[in-house]
Amino acid sequence: MKIYVIGAGLGKAELISQNSLNIIQNSDMVITTDRLHEKFKSLNQNSISLPLSQIPQKIKENGSLKKIAILASGDIGFYSISSMLKEALSDFELEFISGTSSLQYLTAKMQIPYDNVKTVSVHGRERSVIPFVCYNERVFVLTGGKYKAHDVINELINAGLGNVFVTLGENLSDSNERIISDKACNLKDIMFDNLCVMLIENLNYHNANQVLRDSDFVRAKVPMTKEEIRNLSLSKLAINKSDIVYDIGAGTGSVSIAMAYKACEGFVYAIEKEQDAVELIGVNKAKLGAFNLIEKNAKAPEGIDELPTPNKVFIGGSSGNLDQIFDSVLSKNKNVRIVVNAITLETLNEAVNCFQKRSIEADIICVNVSKSETIGSYHMMKAQNPVYIISGESDE
């Protein structure tokens, strides 16, 4: 038996290739979803509609057939059911045939290229578009299920991204096709159907690979982790793109924002007890476009229980609660990676004890930084306070 997985594109027979039509017409069985069944059943009298979960079993029950076509919505290489089918039908000979994706259709309508577009699917997924919009000029979003286009619009506005430009394509290629373009803030009262895609353009996006300098931040009188220490601490955290990260004792938010750039497909939660510092974090977040950073005015470990499970935690200030903070974050993820900055010997000793108490091997470095200072026509090196960076994670 040979199985063809065919991308049905936007669900119209006239929009798929002649090769795909020939295969559909000459197959012993054609399997579709409900929506596609109505549009393609006239091409083959042996067409049936099945839920995705039942397709593999149906094929195995009809092992005597020579050719079966499975129609998948859109393009089989673009957030498609094809990956699941490939795994579930690994004992059969498979051939994938591409279709036209909604991305191709919408960008052609708009007469723009899509070679620099970041693609995201929130269709039936617990996923936010905010990090992607922060660090990409153009983001294409597949919506649907519980998370529809108007939900994405409201999320953009609530995150501070109401001025990004959004093009929405609803029921593409159908007689009731609707394409709307405007700023997100001007679309908040419009409802959209399930079959809707979005192209979000953020002309003020920031490069997630940018190295942030101390001069990039608004300082006021709030303490800030200096550039060299910040970069070394980030290297010890080893943040991945999709990580959830905590910054405890966030100060100006310099580490929070640098971490948000690293976690450019995830979120950073900045926990800070001083209200003026929390307000300053908001200023720096807006200035540097790190809208995947969420501020929380609390004295850790208060409020940590309400946050999602972290992958990485940076502790720049603990207000004497370091042991309780360790308990709190490790109760959420026993394998979380923790990095602590310490200036005093007392904090260093406390941090080391926190790691040892939990049988986590700590890596400790002491960083001494001197920076040049101009005195008349001379340059002299001025030493900064040494900082200890203690890091570790459980290997259980």
Short mmCIF file of C-alpha atoms in Angstrom, two decimals:
data_model
loop_
_atom_site.label_atom_id
_atom_site.label_comp_id
_atom_site.label_asym_id
_atom_site.label_seq_id
_atom_site.Cartn_x
_atom_site.Cartn_y
_atom_site.Cartn_z
CA MET A 1 0.00 0.00 0.00
CA LYS A 2 1.11 3.54 -0.74
CA ILE A 3 -0.25 6.46 1.23
CA TYR A 4 -0.26 10.01 -0.10
CA VAL A 5 -0.52 12.85 2.42
CA ILE A 6 -1.71 15.81 0.39
CA GLY A 7 -1.79 19.41 1.47
CA ALA A 8 -5.26 20.62 0.53
CA GLY A 9 -4.21 24.23 0.83
CA LEU A 10 -7.08 26.56 1.63
CA GLY A 11 -9.63 23.84 0.95
CA LYS A 12 -10.51 24.47 -2.69
CA ALA A 13 -9.96 21.93 -5.45
CA GLU A 14 -9.05 24.67 -7.94
CA LEU A 15 -6.17 25.84 -5.71
CA ILE A 16 -4.28 22.51 -5.54
CA SER A 17 -2.03 21.04 -8.20
CA GLN A 18 -3.18 18.80 -11.03
CA ASN A 19 -0.94 16.07 -9.66
CA SER A 20 -2.80 16.18 -6.33
CA LEU A 21 -6.16 16.06 -8.13
CA ASN A 22 -5.10 13.00 -10.14
CA ILE A 23 -4.01 11.14 -7.01
CA ILE A 24 -7.26 11.97 -5.20
CA GLN A 25 -9.37 10.83 -8.16
CA ASN A 26 -7.47 7.55 -8.61
CA SER A 27 -7.06 6.48 -4.97
CA ASP A 28 -8.84 3.45 -3.53
CA MET A 29 -9.82 5.54 -0.52
CA VAL A 30 -9.68 9.26 0.32
CA ILE A 31 -9.65 10.29 3.99
CA THR A 32 -10.46 13.87 4.99
CA THR A 33 -11.56 15.95 7.93
CA ASP A 34 -15.16 17.18 8.11
CA ARG A 35 -14.43 20.59 6.58
CA LEU A 36 -12.49 19.19 3.64
CA HIS A 37 -14.91 16.33 3.04
CA GLU A 38 -17.69 18.57 1.75
CA LYS A 39 -15.33 20.27 -0.68
CA PHE A 40 -13.52 17.19 -2.07
CA LYS A 41 -15.96 14.26 -1.81
CA SER A 42 -17.17 14.79 -5.40
CA LEU A 43 -13.70 13.89 -6.70
CA ASN A 44 -13.85 10.30 -5.42
CA GLN A 45 -16.87 8.27 -4.35
CA ASN A 46 -14.71 6.39 -1.83
CA SER A 47 -14.16 9.49 0.31
CA ILE A 48 -14.72 9.32 4.05
CA SER A 49 -14.40 11.81 6.89
CA LEU A 50 -12.62 10.80 10.10
CA PRO A 51 -11.19 12.44 13.21
CA LEU A 52 -7.41 12.59 13.09
CA SER A 53 -7.00 10.04 15.90
CA GLN A 54 -8.91 7.39 13.93
CA ILE A 55 -7.02 7.66 10.64
CA PRO A 56 -4.10 5.27 11.42
CA GLN A 57 -6.44 2.50 12.59
CA LYS A 58 -8.69 2.90 9.54
CA ILE A 59 -5.71 2.51 7.22
CA LYS A 60 -4.51 -0.61 9.05
CA GLU A 61 -7.99 -2.12 8.73
CA ASN A 62 -7.81 -1.64 4.94
CA GLY A 63 -4.38 -3.13 4.34
CA SER A 64 -5.48 -4.76 1.07
CA LEU A 65 -5.89 -1.41 -0.69
CA LYS A 66 -3.11 -0.22 -2.99
CA LYS A 67 -3.47 3.57 -2.78
CA ILE A 68 -4.91 5.83 -0.06
CA ALA A 69 -4.95 9.64 -0.09
CA ILE A 70 -5.14 11.65 3.13
CA LEU A 71 -6.06 15.30 2.77
CA ALA A 72 -4.55 17.69 5.30
CA SER A 73 -5.52 21.34 5.64
CA GLY A 74 -3.01 23.87 4.35
CA ASP A 75 0.57 22.90 3.56
CA ILE A 76 1.79 19.55 4.94
CA GLY A 77 5.06 21.22 6.01
CA PHE A 78 3.42 24.12 7.86
CA TYR A 79 2.01 23.19 11.32
CA SER A 80 0.38 20.16 9.77
CA ILE A 81 -0.92 16.76 10.87
CA SER A 82 1.74 15.21 8.65
CA SER A 83 4.27 14.80 11.49
CA MET A 84 1.81 12.75 13.53
CA LEU A 85 0.87 10.65 10.50
CA LYS A 86 4.49 9.99 9.63
CA GLU A 87 5.08 8.53 13.09
CA ALA A 88 1.77 6.64 13.31
CA LEU A 89 2.13 5.14 9.80
CA SER A 90 5.86 4.42 9.84
CA ASP A 91 5.25 0.85 8.55
CA PHE A 92 3.74 2.13 5.30
CA GLU A 93 5.19 3.79 2.23
CA LEU A 94 4.38 7.50 2.50
CA GLU A 95 4.62 10.35 0.02
CA PHE A 96 4.01 13.96 1.02
CA ILE A 97 2.66 16.45 -1.51
CA SER A 98 2.74 20.11 -0.58
CA GLY A 99 -0.20 22.50 -0.79
CA THR A 100 -0.62 26.27 -0.63
CA SER A 101 -0.38 27.62 2.91
CA SER A 102 -2.40 30.50 4.29
CA LEU A 103 0.91 32.35 4.72
CA GLN A 104 1.60 32.12 1.00
CA TYR A 105 -1.93 33.16 0.09
CA LEU A 106 -2.11 36.17 2.44
CA THR A 107 1.34 37.58 1.60
CA ALA A 108 0.59 37.20 -2.12
CA LYS A 109 -2.63 39.17 -1.59
CA MET A 110 -0.63 41.85 0.22
CA GLN A 111 2.14 41.70 -2.42
CA ILE A 112 4.91 41.33 0.14
CA PRO A 113 7.64 38.66 0.47
CA TYR A 114 7.57 36.21 3.37
CA ASP A 115 11.27 35.32 3.54
CA ASN A 116 11.73 37.28 6.79
CA VAL A 117 8.52 36.18 8.50
CA LYS A 118 8.58 34.30 11.83
CA THR A 119 5.78 31.73 11.96
CA VAL A 120 3.84 30.83 15.10
CA SER A 121 0.81 28.63 15.69
CA VAL A 122 -1.51 29.23 18.63
CA HIS A 123 -4.19 27.00 17.14
CA GLY A 124 -5.19 24.70 19.99
CA ARG A 125 -2.00 25.54 21.89
CA GLU A 126 -1.09 27.27 25.14
CA ARG A 127 1.31 29.71 23.54
CA SER A 128 1.78 33.49 23.51
CA VAL A 129 2.76 35.56 20.48
CA ILE A 130 4.24 38.37 22.61
CA PRO A 131 7.89 37.22 22.71
CA PHE A 132 7.91 36.62 18.95
CA VAL A 133 6.47 40.07 18.20
CA CYS A 134 9.08 41.75 20.45
CA TYR A 135 12.06 40.42 18.51
CA ASN A 136 10.84 39.93 14.94
CA GLU A 137 9.76 42.52 12.39
CA ARG A 138 7.03 40.27 10.97
CA VAL A 139 5.21 37.42 12.71
CA PHE A 140 2.62 35.21 11.02
CA VAL A 141 0.14 33.61 13.42
CA LEU A 142 -2.23 30.69 12.92
CA THR A 143 -5.16 31.11 15.30
CA GLY A 144 -8.13 28.91 16.17
CA GLY A 145 -9.70 26.75 18.83
CA LYS A 146 -9.88 28.55 22.16
CA TYR A 147 -7.31 31.17 21.11
CA LYS A 148 -8.83 33.25 18.32
CA ALA A 149 -7.56 36.34 16.52
CA HIS A 150 -9.39 38.77 18.80
CA ASP A 151 -7.73 37.09 21.80
CA VAL A 152 -4.33 37.73 20.23
CA ILE A 153 -5.28 41.36 19.58
CA ASN A 154 -6.24 41.87 23.23
CA GLU A 155 -3.03 40.20 24.39
CA LEU A 156 -0.96 42.56 22.23
CA ILE A 157 -2.76 45.60 23.65
CA ASN A 158 -2.46 44.43 27.27
CA ALA A 159 1.27 43.77 26.82
CA GLY A 160 1.92 47.31 25.58
CA LEU A 161 2.09 46.43 21.88
CA GLY A 162 -1.13 48.13 20.80
CA ASN A 163 0.66 50.14 18.10
CA VAL A 164 1.91 47.18 16.07
CA PHE A 165 0.32 46.84 12.64
CA VAL A 166 -1.85 43.77 12.12
CA THR A 167 -3.31 42.25 8.96
CA LEU A 168 -5.99 39.63 9.54
CA GLY A 169 -7.15 37.16 6.92
CA GLU A 170 -10.44 35.42 7.67
CA ASN A 171 -11.97 32.59 5.61
CA LEU A 172 -9.28 33.01 2.97
CA SER A 173 -10.29 32.10 -0.61
CA ASP A 174 -13.95 31.64 0.38
CA SER A 175 -16.81 33.87 -0.78
CA ASN A 176 -16.91 35.48 2.68
CA GLU A 177 -13.16 36.20 2.73
CA ARG A 178 -12.27 39.21 4.86
CA ILE A 179 -8.86 40.93 5.04
CA ILE A 180 -8.40 43.82 7.50
CA SER A 181 -5.26 45.85 8.24
CA ASP A 182 -4.85 48.34 11.10
CA LYS A 183 -3.05 48.99 14.37
CA ALA A 184 -3.87 46.40 17.02
CA CYS A 185 -5.43 49.07 19.26
CA ASN A 186 -7.95 49.90 16.53
CA LEU A 187 -9.06 46.27 16.14
CA LYS A 188 -9.92 45.47 19.77
CA ASP A 189 -13.71 45.50 19.30
CA ILE A 190 -13.82 43.27 16.21
CA MET A 191 -14.60 39.56 16.52
CA PHE A 192 -13.13 36.99 14.14
CA ASP A 193 -14.04 33.47 13.04
CA ASN A 194 -12.06 30.35 13.82
CA LEU A 195 -10.42 30.26 10.37
CA CYS A 196 -8.33 33.40 10.74
CA VAL A 197 -4.63 34.11 10.32
CA MET A 198 -2.60 37.18 11.27
CA LEU A 199 0.47 38.98 10.02
CA ILE A 200 1.85 41.22 12.78
CA GLU A 201 4.41 43.90 11.85
CA ASN A 202 6.50 45.55 14.57
CA LEU A 203 8.68 48.26 13.06
CA ASN A 204 10.14 48.92 16.52
CA TYR A 205 11.23 45.33 17.15
CA HIS A 206 14.57 44.73 18.87
CA ASN A 207 17.33 42.34 17.91
CA ALA A 208 17.36 39.58 20.51
CA ASN A 209 21.11 39.15 19.94
CA GLN A 210 21.86 42.74 20.91
CA VAL A 211 24.34 43.11 23.78
CA LEU A 212 22.94 45.65 26.23
CA ARG A 213 25.24 48.31 27.65
CA ASP A 214 24.85 50.04 31.00
CA SER A 215 24.16 53.27 29.11
CA ASP A 216 21.07 51.67 27.52
CA PHE A 217 19.21 51.71 30.85
CA VAL A 218 17.51 54.47 32.79
CA ARG A 219 19.19 54.32 36.20
CA ALA A 220 17.64 56.79 38.69
CA LYS A 221 18.78 55.79 42.21
CA VAL A 222 17.98 52.10 41.91
CA PRO A 223 20.87 49.58 42.17
CA MET A 224 21.94 47.96 38.90
CA THR A 225 24.01 44.88 38.10
CA LYS A 226 26.88 46.18 36.01
CA GLU A 227 27.45 45.14 32.40
CA GLU A 228 30.39 42.78 32.88
CA ILE A 229 28.78 40.97 35.82
CA ARG A 230 25.46 40.85 33.98
CA ASN A 231 26.99 39.16 30.94
CA LEU A 232 28.89 36.61 33.02
CA SER A 233 25.76 35.82 35.04
CA LEU A 234 23.81 35.32 31.81
CA SER A 235 26.42 32.89 30.55
CA LYS A 236 26.08 30.89 33.77
CA LEU A 237 22.29 30.81 33.40
CA ALA A 238 22.53 29.33 29.87
CA ILE A 239 19.06 30.57 28.91
CA ASN A 240 17.27 28.86 26.04
CA LYS A 241 14.87 30.70 23.72
CA SER A 242 11.67 29.26 25.15
CA ASP A 243 12.66 29.34 28.84
CA ILE A 244 10.64 30.74 31.70
CA VAL A 245 13.04 32.78 33.85
CA TYR A 246 12.80 34.56 37.20
CA ASP A 247 14.83 37.62 38.22
CA ILE A 248 14.55 37.92 41.99
CA GLY A 249 15.56 41.31 43.36
CA ALA A 250 15.39 42.85 39.90
CA GLY A 251 16.43 46.45 40.68
CA THR A 252 16.49 48.51 37.47
CA GLY A 253 15.64 45.43 35.43
CA SER A 254 18.98 45.36 33.62
CA VAL A 255 19.37 41.61 34.15
CA SER A 256 15.64 41.02 33.58
CA ILE A 257 15.72 42.71 30.18
CA ALA A 258 18.95 41.02 29.13
CA MET A 259 17.35 37.69 30.08
CA ALA A 260 14.18 38.60 28.17
CA TYR A 261 16.30 39.06 25.04
CA LYS A 262 17.81 35.61 25.58
CA ALA A 263 14.39 34.05 26.30
CA CYS A 264 13.07 35.53 23.07
CA GLU A 265 10.34 32.88 22.76
CA GLY A 266 9.58 32.69 26.49
CA PHE A 267 8.91 34.99 29.43
CA VAL A 268 10.87 36.60 32.25
CA TYR A 269 9.29 37.48 35.61
CA ALA A 270 10.99 40.32 37.48
CA ILE A 271 10.26 40.18 41.22
CA GLU A 272 11.14 43.37 43.08
CA LYS A 273 10.01 44.59 46.51
CA GLU A 274 10.52 48.34 45.97
CA GLN A 275 7.68 50.08 44.11
CA ASP A 276 9.94 52.76 42.59
CA ALA A 277 12.20 50.04 41.21
CA VAL A 278 9.21 48.20 39.72
CA GLU A 279 8.18 51.42 37.98
CA LEU A 280 11.72 51.86 36.66
CA ILE A 281 11.70 48.30 35.30
CA GLY A 282 8.55 49.23 33.37
CA VAL A 283 10.30 52.29 31.93
CA ASN A 284 13.31 50.25 30.80
CA LYS A 285 11.09 47.48 29.44
CA ALA A 286 9.23 49.92 27.21
CA LYS A 287 12.45 51.69 26.17
CA LEU A 288 14.12 48.45 25.10
CA GLY A 289 11.05 46.62 23.75
CA ALA A 290 11.22 43.68 26.16
CA PHE A 291 7.47 43.15 26.47
CA ASN A 292 8.01 39.47 27.30
CA LEU A 293 9.08 40.74 30.74
CA ILE A 294 6.43 40.85 33.46
CA GLU A 295 7.05 42.89 36.62
CA LYS A 296 5.83 41.75 40.03
CA ASN A 297 5.95 43.97 43.10
CA ALA A 298 6.68 41.51 45.92
CA LYS A 299 9.30 40.48 48.44
CA ALA A 300 10.37 36.98 47.39
CA PRO A 301 9.43 34.24 48.01
CA GLU A 302 6.01 35.96 48.18
CA GLY A 303 4.21 35.69 44.87
CA ILE A 304 6.37 32.94 43.41
CA ASP A 305 3.63 30.34 43.83
CA GLU A 306 1.49 32.32 41.37
CA LEU A 307 4.11 32.22 38.60
CA PRO A 308 4.62 29.52 35.95
CA THR A 309 7.29 26.88 36.50
CA PRO A 310 10.77 28.33 35.91
CA ASN A 311 13.62 26.83 33.91
CA LYS A 312 16.21 29.34 35.17
CA VAL A 313 16.35 31.64 38.22
CA PHE A 314 18.65 34.59 38.84
CA ILE A 315 18.89 35.94 42.38
CA GLY A 316 20.43 39.40 42.59
CA GLY A 317 18.86 40.29 45.92
CA SER A 318 17.12 38.11 48.50
CA SER A 319 16.46 40.46 51.46
CA GLY A 320 17.62 37.71 53.80
CA ASN A 321 15.20 35.12 52.41
CA LEU A 322 17.62 33.12 50.28
CA ASP A 323 16.88 29.74 51.89
CA GLN A 324 13.11 30.20 51.51
CA ILE A 325 13.56 31.34 47.91
CA PHE A 326 15.51 28.16 47.13
CA ASP A 327 12.72 26.07 48.66
CA SER A 328 10.09 27.91 46.67
CA VAL A 329 11.70 27.67 43.23
CA LEU A 330 12.89 24.08 43.71
CA SER A 331 9.38 23.02 44.75
CA LYS A 332 8.20 24.21 41.33
CA ASN A 333 11.08 22.59 39.39
CA LYS A 334 13.63 20.41 41.16
CA ASN A 335 15.99 20.71 38.18
CA VAL A 336 15.83 24.50 37.87
CA ARG A 337 19.16 26.21 37.26
CA ILE A 338 19.95 28.89 39.85
CA VAL A 339 22.51 31.68 39.67
CA VAL A 340 23.18 33.90 42.70
CA ASN A 341 25.18 37.13 42.77
CA ALA A 342 26.84 38.02 46.08
CA ILE A 343 28.88 41.05 47.08
CA THR A 344 29.42 40.32 50.80
CA LEU A 345 31.13 37.28 52.29
CA GLU A 346 28.04 36.65 54.38
CA THR A 347 25.83 36.35 51.29
CA LEU A 348 28.44 34.16 49.61
CA ASN A 349 28.47 31.83 52.61
CA GLU A 350 24.66 31.76 52.74
CA ALA A 351 24.42 30.96 49.01
CA VAL A 352 26.96 28.14 49.20
CA ASN A 353 25.12 26.66 52.17
CA CYS A 354 21.83 26.80 50.25
CA PHE A 355 23.33 24.73 47.43
CA GLN A 356 25.08 22.30 49.78
CA LYS A 357 21.98 21.79 51.93
CA ARG A 358 20.18 20.50 48.82
CA SER A 359 23.13 18.40 47.57
CA ILE A 360 23.62 20.65 44.53
CA GLU A 361 27.22 21.13 43.48
CA ALA A 362 27.90 24.85 43.21
CA ASP A 363 30.22 26.50 40.72
CA ILE A 364 31.76 29.64 42.28
CA ILE A 365 33.69 32.41 40.58
CA CYS A 366 34.94 35.72 41.94
CA VAL A 367 34.97 38.54 39.42
CA ASN A 368 37.18 41.58 39.86
CA VAL A 369 36.54 44.30 37.29
CA SER A 370 38.49 47.51 36.83
CA LYS A 371 37.40 50.22 34.40
CA SER A 372 39.45 53.10 33.05
CA GLU A 373 38.83 56.61 34.37
CA THR A 374 40.20 59.74 32.75
CA ILE A 375 42.21 61.98 35.06
CA GLY A 376 43.54 64.97 33.14
CA SER A 377 45.48 63.56 30.22
CA TYR A 378 45.90 60.17 31.89
CA HIS A 379 43.81 57.02 32.14
CA MET A 380 43.77 55.13 35.42
CA MET A 381 42.06 51.86 36.24
CA LYS A 382 39.44 52.13 38.95
CA ALA A 383 38.48 48.90 40.69
CA GLN A 384 34.86 47.94 41.27
CA ASN A 385 33.71 45.80 44.14
CA PRO A 386 34.44 42.10 43.59
CA VAL A 387 31.32 40.02 42.90
CA TYR A 388 30.81 36.32 43.53
CA ILE A 389 28.72 34.38 41.01
CA ILE A 390 27.44 31.09 42.40
CA SER A 391 25.57 28.73 40.10
CA GLY A 392 24.25 25.19 40.03
CA GLU A 393 21.38 22.81 39.29
CA SER A 394 20.34 19.40 40.52
CA ASP A 395 21.39 16.46 38.34
CA GLU A 396 18.60 14.18 39.65
#
